[in-house]
Amino acid sequence: MSCKIHAVCDARGRPTAFAVTGGQASDLAGADELLPRITAGTVIADKGYDADERVREVLARAGKKAVIPPRKGRKAPAEFGEADKEQYKQRHKIENLFSRLKDHRGIATRYDKLARNFLSGIYLAATVLWID
């Protein structure tokens, strides 16, 4: 059994929302659930979230800017300028968040059998991160 944790964090790297999907599922499955919860004006994500209909257009309709590098081999790559490259450097904050979450053994090894219990453990660990 494997799963993916999808997360949203604020500009300070503090977690604000989570979703859990199956390990074989696309990153876009997590995006479908989390994008409506994002309140920031700019969304920074990795190449796994480079999809026009499911991510970029949803963010544009909500008045948000997408800072997502285009995937290689894309027929019509999205624009990704120098300003976007500078903003993209802030994505390390979400990577740091995952690193801190996985300091908790139950999150790193996923002992819980049910997704809802695992997600509850993630939120509990995230609460501890907010206190620090």
Short mmCIF file of N, CA, C and O in Angstrom, two decimals:
data_model
loop_
_atom_site.label_atom_id
_atom_site.label_comp_id
_atom_site.label_asym_id
_atom_site.label_seq_id
_atom_site.Cartn_x
_atom_site.Cartn_y
_atom_site.Cartn_z
N MET A 1 0.85 -1.16 0.00
CA MET A 1 0.00 0.00 0.00
C MET A 1 0.91 1.23 0.00
O MET A 1 1.82 1.36 0.80
N SER A 2 0.64 2.15 -0.91
CA SER A 2 1.40 3.39 -0.94
C SER A 2 0.44 4.55 -1.11
O SER A 2 -0.71 4.37 -1.53
N CYS A 3 0.90 5.70 -0.75
CA CYS A 3 0.07 6.88 -0.87
C CYS A 3 0.95 8.10 -1.09
O CYS A 3 2.16 8.06 -0.87
N LYS A 4 0.31 9.17 -1.54
CA LYS A 4 0.99 10.45 -1.72
C LYS A 4 0.33 11.46 -0.80
O LYS A 4 -0.90 11.50 -0.68
N ILE A 5 1.16 12.28 -0.20
CA ILE A 5 0.66 13.40 0.59
C ILE A 5 0.80 14.64 -0.29
O ILE A 5 1.87 14.93 -0.81
N HIS A 6 -0.29 15.36 -0.46
CA HIS A 6 -0.28 16.63 -1.18
C HIS A 6 -0.48 17.71 -0.12
O HIS A 6 -1.30 17.55 0.79
N ALA A 7 0.27 18.79 -0.23
CA ALA A 7 0.21 19.81 0.81
C ALA A 7 0.23 21.21 0.22
O ALA A 7 0.71 21.43 -0.89
N VAL A 8 -0.28 22.14 1.01
CA VAL A 8 -0.22 23.57 0.71
C VAL A 8 0.41 24.22 1.92
O VAL A 8 0.09 23.87 3.06
N CYS A 9 1.34 25.15 1.67
CA CYS A 9 1.91 25.89 2.79
C CYS A 9 1.87 27.38 2.48
O CYS A 9 1.74 27.78 1.33
N ASP A 10 1.99 28.17 3.52
CA ASP A 10 2.00 29.62 3.35
C ASP A 10 3.41 30.10 3.02
O ASP A 10 4.33 29.29 2.88
N ALA A 11 3.59 31.40 2.91
CA ALA A 11 4.88 31.97 2.53
C ALA A 11 5.97 31.70 3.57
O ALA A 11 7.15 31.77 3.25
N ARG A 12 5.58 31.37 4.80
CA ARG A 12 6.56 31.07 5.84
C ARG A 12 6.85 29.58 5.95
O ARG A 12 7.60 29.16 6.81
N GLY A 13 6.22 28.77 5.08
CA GLY A 13 6.47 27.34 5.09
C GLY A 13 5.61 26.58 6.09
O GLY A 13 5.87 25.41 6.36
N ARG A 14 4.57 27.22 6.62
CA ARG A 14 3.68 26.55 7.56
C ARG A 14 2.54 25.88 6.80
O ARG A 14 1.97 26.46 5.88
N PRO A 15 2.20 24.65 7.17
CA PRO A 15 1.16 23.92 6.43
C PRO A 15 -0.22 24.54 6.62
O PRO A 15 -0.56 25.00 7.71
N THR A 16 -1.00 24.56 5.53
CA THR A 16 -2.36 25.10 5.61
C THR A 16 -3.41 24.09 5.15
O THR A 16 -4.56 24.21 5.53
N ALA A 17 -3.05 23.12 4.33
CA ALA A 17 -4.02 22.11 3.87
C ALA A 17 -3.27 20.87 3.39
O ALA A 17 -2.14 20.96 2.92
N PHE A 18 -3.96 19.74 3.50
CA PHE A 18 -3.40 18.46 3.08
C PHE A 18 -4.45 17.63 2.35
O PHE A 18 -5.64 17.79 2.59
N ALA A 19 -3.97 16.73 1.52
CA ALA A 19 -4.81 15.71 0.89
C ALA A 19 -3.96 14.47 0.73
O ALA A 19 -2.74 14.55 0.56
N VAL A 20 -4.61 13.31 0.80
CA VAL A 20 -3.91 12.03 0.61
C VAL A 20 -4.57 11.32 -0.57
O VAL A 20 -5.79 11.23 -0.64
N THR A 21 -3.74 10.87 -1.50
CA THR A 21 -4.24 10.09 -2.64
C THR A 21 -3.44 8.80 -2.73
O THR A 21 -2.41 8.65 -2.08
N GLY A 22 -3.89 7.90 -3.56
CA GLY A 22 -3.18 6.65 -3.78
C GLY A 22 -1.83 6.91 -4.41
O GLY A 22 -1.65 7.89 -5.15
N GLY A 23 -0.86 6.06 -4.14
CA GLY A 23 0.48 6.24 -4.64
C GLY A 23 0.58 6.20 -6.15
O GLY A 23 1.45 6.82 -6.75
N GLN A 24 -0.33 5.50 -6.81
CA GLN A 24 -0.31 5.40 -8.25
C GLN A 24 -1.06 6.56 -8.91
O GLN A 24 -1.00 6.73 -10.12
N ALA A 25 -1.75 7.36 -8.13
CA ALA A 25 -2.54 8.47 -8.67
C ALA A 25 -1.64 9.62 -9.13
O ALA A 25 -0.54 9.82 -8.61
N SER A 26 -2.13 10.36 -10.08
CA SER A 26 -1.41 11.52 -10.59
C SER A 26 -1.39 12.63 -9.54
O SER A 26 -2.28 12.70 -8.68
N ASP A 27 -0.41 13.51 -9.62
CA ASP A 27 -0.37 14.67 -8.73
C ASP A 27 -1.60 15.54 -8.93
O ASP A 27 -2.02 16.27 -8.02
N LEU A 28 -2.19 15.47 -10.10
CA LEU A 28 -3.35 16.31 -10.39
C LEU A 28 -4.56 15.95 -9.55
O LEU A 28 -5.42 16.79 -9.30
N ALA A 29 -4.63 14.71 -9.07
CA ALA A 29 -5.74 14.32 -8.19
C ALA A 29 -5.69 15.14 -6.90
O ALA A 29 -6.73 15.58 -6.39
N GLY A 30 -4.52 15.35 -6.37
CA GLY A 30 -4.37 16.19 -5.18
C GLY A 30 -4.64 17.64 -5.49
O GLY A 30 -5.21 18.37 -4.66
N ALA A 31 -4.26 18.08 -6.67
CA ALA A 31 -4.50 19.46 -7.07
C ALA A 31 -6.00 19.75 -7.15
O ALA A 31 -6.45 20.81 -6.73
N ASP A 32 -6.76 18.80 -7.68
CA ASP A 32 -8.20 18.99 -7.78
C ASP A 32 -8.83 19.28 -6.42
O ASP A 32 -9.74 20.08 -6.30
N GLU A 33 -8.32 18.63 -5.40
CA GLU A 33 -8.87 18.81 -4.05
C GLU A 33 -8.33 20.07 -3.36
O GLU A 33 -9.05 20.75 -2.65
N LEU A 34 -7.06 20.38 -3.58
CA LEU A 34 -6.43 21.47 -2.82
C LEU A 34 -6.54 22.86 -3.45
O LEU A 34 -6.53 23.85 -2.73
N LEU A 35 -6.61 22.95 -4.77
CA LEU A 35 -6.62 24.27 -5.41
C LEU A 35 -7.74 25.18 -4.92
O LEU A 35 -7.50 26.36 -4.69
N PRO A 36 -8.96 24.67 -4.72
CA PRO A 36 -10.01 25.57 -4.22
C PRO A 36 -9.75 26.13 -2.82
O PRO A 36 -10.31 27.15 -2.43
N ARG A 37 -8.88 25.48 -2.06
CA ARG A 37 -8.60 25.92 -0.69
C ARG A 37 -7.49 26.97 -0.61
O ARG A 37 -7.27 27.55 0.45
N ILE A 38 -6.79 27.22 -1.70
CA ILE A 38 -5.65 28.14 -1.68
C ILE A 38 -6.16 29.58 -1.72
O ILE A 38 -6.95 29.94 -2.59
N THR A 39 -5.67 30.39 -0.78
CA THR A 39 -6.09 31.79 -0.71
C THR A 39 -5.03 32.75 -1.23
O THR A 39 -5.33 33.91 -1.46
N ALA A 40 -3.81 32.29 -1.41
CA ALA A 40 -2.72 33.15 -1.85
C ALA A 40 -2.93 33.59 -3.30
O ALA A 40 -3.60 32.93 -4.08
N GLY A 41 -2.32 34.70 -3.67
CA GLY A 41 -2.43 35.22 -5.02
C GLY A 41 -1.50 34.53 -6.00
O GLY A 41 -1.70 34.61 -7.21
N THR A 42 -0.46 33.85 -5.50
CA THR A 42 0.50 33.15 -6.34
C THR A 42 0.63 31.72 -5.85
O THR A 42 0.76 31.48 -4.65
N VAL A 43 0.61 30.78 -6.79
CA VAL A 43 0.75 29.37 -6.44
C VAL A 43 2.02 28.85 -7.11
O VAL A 43 2.17 28.93 -8.33
N ILE A 44 2.94 28.33 -6.31
CA ILE A 44 4.20 27.78 -6.80
C ILE A 44 4.10 26.26 -6.69
O ILE A 44 3.82 25.73 -5.62
N ALA A 45 4.31 25.57 -7.82
CA ALA A 45 4.21 24.11 -7.83
C ALA A 45 5.26 23.53 -8.77
O ALA A 45 5.82 24.24 -9.61
N ASP A 46 5.50 22.23 -8.64
CA ASP A 46 6.50 21.60 -9.51
C ASP A 46 5.87 21.13 -10.82
O ASP A 46 4.68 21.31 -11.05
N LYS A 47 6.68 20.51 -11.66
CA LYS A 47 6.25 20.12 -13.01
C LYS A 47 5.10 19.12 -13.02
O LYS A 47 4.38 19.01 -14.00
N GLY A 48 4.92 18.39 -11.94
CA GLY A 48 3.83 17.42 -11.86
C GLY A 48 2.47 18.07 -11.93
O GLY A 48 1.47 17.42 -12.24
N TYR A 49 2.41 19.36 -11.66
CA TYR A 49 1.15 20.09 -11.67
C TYR A 49 1.00 20.94 -12.93
O TYR A 49 0.15 21.81 -13.00
N ASP A 50 1.81 20.68 -13.94
CA ASP A 50 1.76 21.44 -15.20
C ASP A 50 0.66 20.88 -16.09
O ASP A 50 0.89 20.00 -16.91
N ALA A 51 -0.55 21.37 -15.88
CA ALA A 51 -1.70 20.96 -16.70
C ALA A 51 -2.57 22.18 -16.93
O ALA A 51 -2.92 22.90 -15.98
N ASP A 52 -2.89 22.43 -18.17
CA ASP A 52 -3.65 23.63 -18.49
C ASP A 52 -5.06 23.61 -17.91
O ASP A 52 -5.42 24.50 -17.15
N GLU A 53 -5.85 22.60 -18.26
CA GLU A 53 -7.25 22.57 -17.84
C GLU A 53 -7.43 22.40 -16.34
O GLU A 53 -8.28 23.04 -15.74
N ARG A 54 -6.66 21.52 -15.74
CA ARG A 54 -6.90 21.18 -14.33
C ARG A 54 -6.19 22.08 -13.34
O ARG A 54 -6.57 22.11 -12.16
N VAL A 55 -5.17 22.81 -13.77
CA VAL A 55 -4.44 23.65 -12.83
C VAL A 55 -4.37 25.10 -13.30
O VAL A 55 -4.90 26.00 -12.65
N ARG A 56 -3.72 25.34 -14.40
CA ARG A 56 -3.47 26.71 -14.84
C ARG A 56 -4.77 27.50 -15.09
O ARG A 56 -4.89 28.64 -14.67
N GLU A 57 -5.73 26.89 -15.76
CA GLU A 57 -6.98 27.59 -16.03
C GLU A 57 -7.80 27.79 -14.77
O GLU A 57 -8.44 28.83 -14.61
N VAL A 58 -7.78 26.82 -13.88
CA VAL A 58 -8.50 26.96 -12.60
C VAL A 58 -7.93 28.13 -11.80
O VAL A 58 -8.66 28.96 -11.26
N LEU A 59 -6.61 28.22 -11.76
CA LEU A 59 -5.97 29.32 -11.04
C LEU A 59 -6.24 30.65 -11.72
O LEU A 59 -6.50 31.66 -11.05
N ALA A 60 -6.20 30.68 -13.04
CA ALA A 60 -6.45 31.93 -13.76
C ALA A 60 -7.88 32.43 -13.52
O ALA A 60 -8.10 33.63 -13.31
N ARG A 61 -8.84 31.51 -13.52
CA ARG A 61 -10.24 31.90 -13.25
C ARG A 61 -10.39 32.46 -11.84
O ARG A 61 -11.25 33.31 -11.58
N ALA A 62 -9.58 31.97 -10.92
CA ALA A 62 -9.65 32.44 -9.53
C ALA A 62 -8.80 33.70 -9.33
O ALA A 62 -8.73 34.23 -8.22
N GLY A 63 -8.14 34.18 -10.39
CA GLY A 63 -7.33 35.39 -10.28
C GLY A 63 -5.98 35.16 -9.62
O GLY A 63 -5.40 36.09 -9.08
N LYS A 64 -5.49 33.95 -9.70
CA LYS A 64 -4.20 33.61 -9.09
C LYS A 64 -3.15 33.38 -10.17
O LYS A 64 -3.46 32.95 -11.27
N LYS A 65 -1.90 33.66 -9.82
CA LYS A 65 -0.80 33.45 -10.74
C LYS A 65 -0.18 32.08 -10.50
O LYS A 65 0.06 31.69 -9.36
N ALA A 66 0.07 31.33 -11.58
CA ALA A 66 0.69 30.01 -11.48
C ALA A 66 2.17 30.12 -11.82
O ALA A 66 2.53 30.61 -12.88
N VAL A 67 3.02 29.70 -10.89
CA VAL A 67 4.46 29.65 -11.13
C VAL A 67 4.82 28.16 -11.16
O VAL A 67 5.14 27.55 -10.15
N ILE A 68 4.70 27.59 -12.36
CA ILE A 68 4.92 26.16 -12.56
C ILE A 68 5.79 26.00 -13.81
O ILE A 68 5.39 26.42 -14.89
N PRO A 69 6.97 25.40 -13.68
CA PRO A 69 7.80 25.20 -14.87
C PRO A 69 7.13 24.20 -15.81
O PRO A 69 6.50 23.24 -15.36
N PRO A 70 7.25 24.41 -17.11
CA PRO A 70 6.63 23.47 -18.06
C PRO A 70 7.39 22.15 -18.12
O PRO A 70 8.60 22.10 -17.94
N ARG A 71 6.65 21.08 -18.36
CA ARG A 71 7.27 19.76 -18.52
C ARG A 71 8.04 19.70 -19.82
O ARG A 71 7.68 20.37 -20.80
N LYS A 72 9.09 18.90 -19.84
CA LYS A 72 9.84 18.69 -21.08
C LYS A 72 8.96 17.96 -22.08
O LYS A 72 8.14 17.13 -21.71
N GLY A 73 9.14 18.26 -23.32
CA GLY A 73 8.40 17.57 -24.36
C GLY A 73 6.99 18.09 -24.56
O GLY A 73 6.24 17.54 -25.35
N ARG A 74 6.62 19.11 -23.86
CA ARG A 74 5.29 19.67 -24.01
C ARG A 74 5.20 20.38 -25.36
O ARG A 74 6.10 21.13 -25.74
N LYS A 75 4.13 20.15 -26.11
CA LYS A 75 4.00 20.73 -27.45
C LYS A 75 3.89 22.25 -27.41
O LYS A 75 4.46 22.94 -28.25
N ALA A 76 3.15 22.76 -26.45
CA ALA A 76 3.00 24.21 -26.30
C ALA A 76 3.37 24.58 -24.87
O ALA A 76 2.50 24.71 -24.01
N PRO A 77 4.67 24.76 -24.59
CA PRO A 77 5.09 25.05 -23.22
C PRO A 77 4.53 26.37 -22.71
O PRO A 77 4.43 27.35 -23.45
N ALA A 78 4.14 26.36 -21.44
CA ALA A 78 3.66 27.58 -20.80
C ALA A 78 4.83 28.53 -20.60
O ALA A 78 5.99 28.11 -20.48
N GLU A 79 4.54 29.80 -20.56
CA GLU A 79 5.59 30.80 -20.37
C GLU A 79 6.16 30.68 -18.95
O GLU A 79 5.43 30.55 -17.98
N PHE A 80 7.49 30.72 -18.87
CA PHE A 80 8.17 30.63 -17.58
C PHE A 80 9.41 31.52 -17.67
O PHE A 80 10.49 31.08 -18.05
N GLY A 81 9.23 32.80 -17.34
CA GLY A 81 10.29 33.78 -17.48
C GLY A 81 11.24 33.85 -16.31
O GLY A 81 11.17 33.06 -15.36
N GLU A 82 12.14 34.83 -16.37
CA GLU A 82 13.15 35.01 -15.31
C GLU A 82 12.51 35.33 -13.97
O GLU A 82 12.95 34.87 -12.92
N ALA A 83 11.45 36.15 -13.98
CA ALA A 83 10.76 36.48 -12.72
C ALA A 83 10.16 35.22 -12.10
O ALA A 83 10.19 35.04 -10.88
N ASP A 84 9.61 34.34 -12.95
CA ASP A 84 9.05 33.09 -12.45
C ASP A 84 10.14 32.20 -11.86
O ASP A 84 9.94 31.56 -10.83
N LYS A 85 11.30 32.17 -12.50
CA LYS A 85 12.41 31.37 -11.99
C LYS A 85 12.84 31.84 -10.61
O LYS A 85 13.17 31.04 -9.75
N GLU A 86 12.84 33.15 -10.40
CA GLU A 86 13.19 33.69 -9.08
C GLU A 86 12.15 33.30 -8.04
O GLU A 86 12.48 32.92 -6.92
N GLN A 87 10.86 33.41 -8.40
CA GLN A 87 9.81 33.03 -7.47
C GLN A 87 9.84 31.54 -7.18
O GLN A 87 9.56 31.11 -6.06
N TYR A 88 10.17 30.75 -8.18
CA TYR A 88 10.18 29.29 -8.04
C TYR A 88 11.19 28.83 -7.00
O TYR A 88 11.02 27.77 -6.39
N LYS A 89 12.19 29.63 -6.75
CA LYS A 89 13.19 29.29 -5.73
C LYS A 89 12.56 29.16 -4.34
O LYS A 89 13.12 28.52 -3.45
N GLN A 90 11.38 29.75 -4.14
CA GLN A 90 10.71 29.67 -2.85
C GLN A 90 10.03 28.31 -2.62
O GLN A 90 9.52 28.04 -1.54
N ARG A 91 10.03 27.45 -3.65
CA ARG A 91 9.39 26.15 -3.51
C ARG A 91 10.09 25.26 -2.49
O ARG A 91 9.52 24.28 -2.00
N HIS A 92 11.30 25.62 -2.11
CA HIS A 92 12.01 24.82 -1.11
C HIS A 92 11.24 24.78 0.21
O HIS A 92 11.39 23.84 1.00
N LYS A 93 10.37 25.75 0.43
CA LYS A 93 9.62 25.79 1.70
C LYS A 93 8.69 24.59 1.82
O LYS A 93 8.53 24.03 2.91
N ILE A 94 8.06 24.18 0.73
CA ILE A 94 7.19 23.01 0.80
C ILE A 94 8.02 21.75 0.97
O ILE A 94 7.63 20.82 1.68
N GLU A 95 9.19 21.70 0.34
CA GLU A 95 10.07 20.55 0.52
C GLU A 95 10.54 20.46 1.97
O GLU A 95 10.61 19.36 2.54
N ASN A 96 10.84 21.59 2.57
CA ASN A 96 11.23 21.61 3.99
C ASN A 96 10.08 21.15 4.86
O ASN A 96 10.28 20.46 5.87
N LEU A 97 8.85 21.52 4.49
CA LEU A 97 7.68 21.09 5.25
C LEU A 97 7.58 19.57 5.24
O LEU A 97 7.38 18.94 6.28
N PHE A 98 7.74 18.95 4.06
CA PHE A 98 7.67 17.49 3.98
C PHE A 98 8.78 16.85 4.81
O PHE A 98 8.57 15.83 5.47
N SER A 99 9.95 17.44 4.80
CA SER A 99 11.05 16.92 5.59
C SER A 99 10.72 16.95 7.08
O SER A 99 10.96 15.98 7.80
N ARG A 100 10.14 18.05 7.53
CA ARG A 100 9.78 18.16 8.96
C ARG A 100 8.64 17.22 9.31
O ARG A 100 8.60 16.67 10.41
N LEU A 101 7.69 17.03 8.39
CA LEU A 101 6.60 16.09 8.66
C LEU A 101 7.13 14.67 8.81
O LEU A 101 6.68 13.92 9.67
N LYS A 102 8.09 14.32 7.98
CA LYS A 102 8.61 12.96 8.01
C LYS A 102 9.56 12.71 9.17
O LYS A 102 10.01 11.59 9.37
N ASP A 103 9.82 13.74 9.98
CA ASP A 103 10.53 13.53 11.24
C ASP A 103 9.66 12.71 12.20
O ASP A 103 10.16 12.09 13.13
N HIS A 104 8.36 12.73 11.96
CA HIS A 104 7.42 11.96 12.78
C HIS A 104 7.34 10.56 12.18
O HIS A 104 6.94 10.38 11.03
N ARG A 105 7.69 9.59 12.95
CA ARG A 105 7.84 8.22 12.47
C ARG A 105 6.56 7.67 11.85
O ARG A 105 6.59 6.99 10.83
N GLY A 106 5.44 7.96 12.46
CA GLY A 106 4.17 7.46 11.93
C GLY A 106 3.83 8.01 10.56
O GLY A 106 3.18 7.35 9.75
N ILE A 107 4.29 9.22 10.28
CA ILE A 107 4.06 9.82 8.96
C ILE A 107 5.04 9.22 7.95
O ILE A 107 4.66 8.87 6.84
N ALA A 108 6.28 9.10 8.35
CA ALA A 108 7.31 8.60 7.43
C ALA A 108 7.06 7.15 7.02
O ALA A 108 7.32 6.77 5.89
N THR A 109 6.53 6.35 7.93
CA THR A 109 6.35 4.92 7.64
C THR A 109 4.91 4.54 7.36
O THR A 109 4.65 3.41 6.97
N ARG A 110 3.98 5.42 7.58
CA ARG A 110 2.54 5.20 7.36
C ARG A 110 2.05 3.90 7.97
O ARG A 110 1.73 2.94 7.28
N TYR A 111 1.98 3.90 9.29
CA TYR A 111 1.49 2.72 10.00
C TYR A 111 -0.03 2.58 9.88
O TYR A 111 -0.56 1.49 10.00
N ASP A 112 -0.74 3.67 9.72
CA ASP A 112 -2.20 3.62 9.68
C ASP A 112 -2.70 2.91 8.44
O ASP A 112 -2.20 3.11 7.34
N LYS A 113 -3.72 2.09 8.62
CA LYS A 113 -4.29 1.37 7.48
C LYS A 113 -5.31 2.22 6.74
O LYS A 113 -5.44 2.11 5.54
N LEU A 114 -6.03 3.05 7.45
CA LEU A 114 -7.06 3.87 6.83
C LEU A 114 -6.51 5.25 6.48
O LEU A 114 -5.79 5.87 7.27
N ALA A 115 -6.88 5.74 5.30
CA ALA A 115 -6.40 7.05 4.83
C ALA A 115 -6.83 8.16 5.78
O ALA A 115 -6.07 9.09 6.04
N ARG A 116 -8.05 8.07 6.32
CA ARG A 116 -8.53 9.14 7.21
C ARG A 116 -7.70 9.20 8.49
O ARG A 116 -7.42 10.28 9.01
N ASN A 117 -7.27 8.05 9.01
CA ASN A 117 -6.43 8.03 10.20
C ASN A 117 -5.04 8.59 9.89
O ASN A 117 -4.46 9.32 10.69
N PHE A 118 -4.51 8.24 8.73
CA PHE A 118 -3.21 8.76 8.31
C PHE A 118 -3.27 10.27 8.15
O PHE A 118 -2.39 11.00 8.62
N LEU A 119 -4.33 10.76 7.52
CA LEU A 119 -4.50 12.20 7.34
C LEU A 119 -4.65 12.90 8.68
O LEU A 119 -4.11 13.99 8.88
N SER A 120 -5.31 12.27 9.62
CA SER A 120 -5.42 12.84 10.97
C SER A 120 -4.05 12.96 11.62
O SER A 120 -3.75 13.97 12.27
N GLY A 121 -3.21 11.95 11.45
CA GLY A 121 -1.84 12.00 11.98
C GLY A 121 -1.03 13.12 11.34
O GLY A 121 -0.23 13.79 12.00
N ILE A 122 -1.25 13.33 10.04
CA ILE A 122 -0.56 14.41 9.34
C ILE A 122 -0.96 15.75 9.92
O ILE A 122 -0.13 16.61 10.19
N TYR A 123 -2.27 15.93 10.13
CA TYR A 123 -2.74 17.20 10.71
C TYR A 123 -2.22 17.39 12.14
O TYR A 123 -1.91 18.51 12.54
N LEU A 124 -2.12 16.31 12.89
CA LEU A 124 -1.57 16.41 14.24
C LEU A 124 -0.10 16.84 14.19
O LEU A 124 0.33 17.74 14.94
N ALA A 125 0.69 16.23 13.31
CA ALA A 125 2.09 16.62 13.15
C ALA A 125 2.19 18.07 12.66
O ALA A 125 3.07 18.81 13.09
N ALA A 126 1.28 18.47 11.78
CA ALA A 126 1.29 19.83 11.27
C ALA A 126 1.00 20.84 12.38
O ALA A 126 1.55 21.94 12.39
N THR A 127 0.14 20.45 13.31
CA THR A 127 -0.17 21.32 14.45
C THR A 127 1.10 21.58 15.27
O THR A 127 1.35 22.70 15.70
N VAL A 128 1.88 20.54 15.45
CA VAL A 128 3.14 20.69 16.17
C VAL A 128 4.07 21.65 15.43
O VAL A 128 4.76 22.47 16.04
N LEU A 129 4.07 21.58 14.11
CA LEU A 129 4.92 22.48 13.30
C LEU A 129 4.48 23.93 13.46
O LEU A 129 5.31 24.83 13.45
N TRP A 130 3.19 24.17 13.59
CA TRP A 130 2.69 25.54 13.78
C TRP A 130 3.14 26.08 15.14
O TRP A 130 3.36 27.28 15.30
N ILE A 131 3.27 25.21 16.14
CA ILE A 131 3.65 25.65 17.48
C ILE A 131 5.12 26.06 17.52
O ILE A 131 5.51 26.98 18.22
N ASP A 132 5.97 25.35 16.73
CA ASP A 132 7.42 25.64 16.75
C ASP A 132 7.74 27.03 16.29
O ASP A 132 7.33 27.64 15.47
#
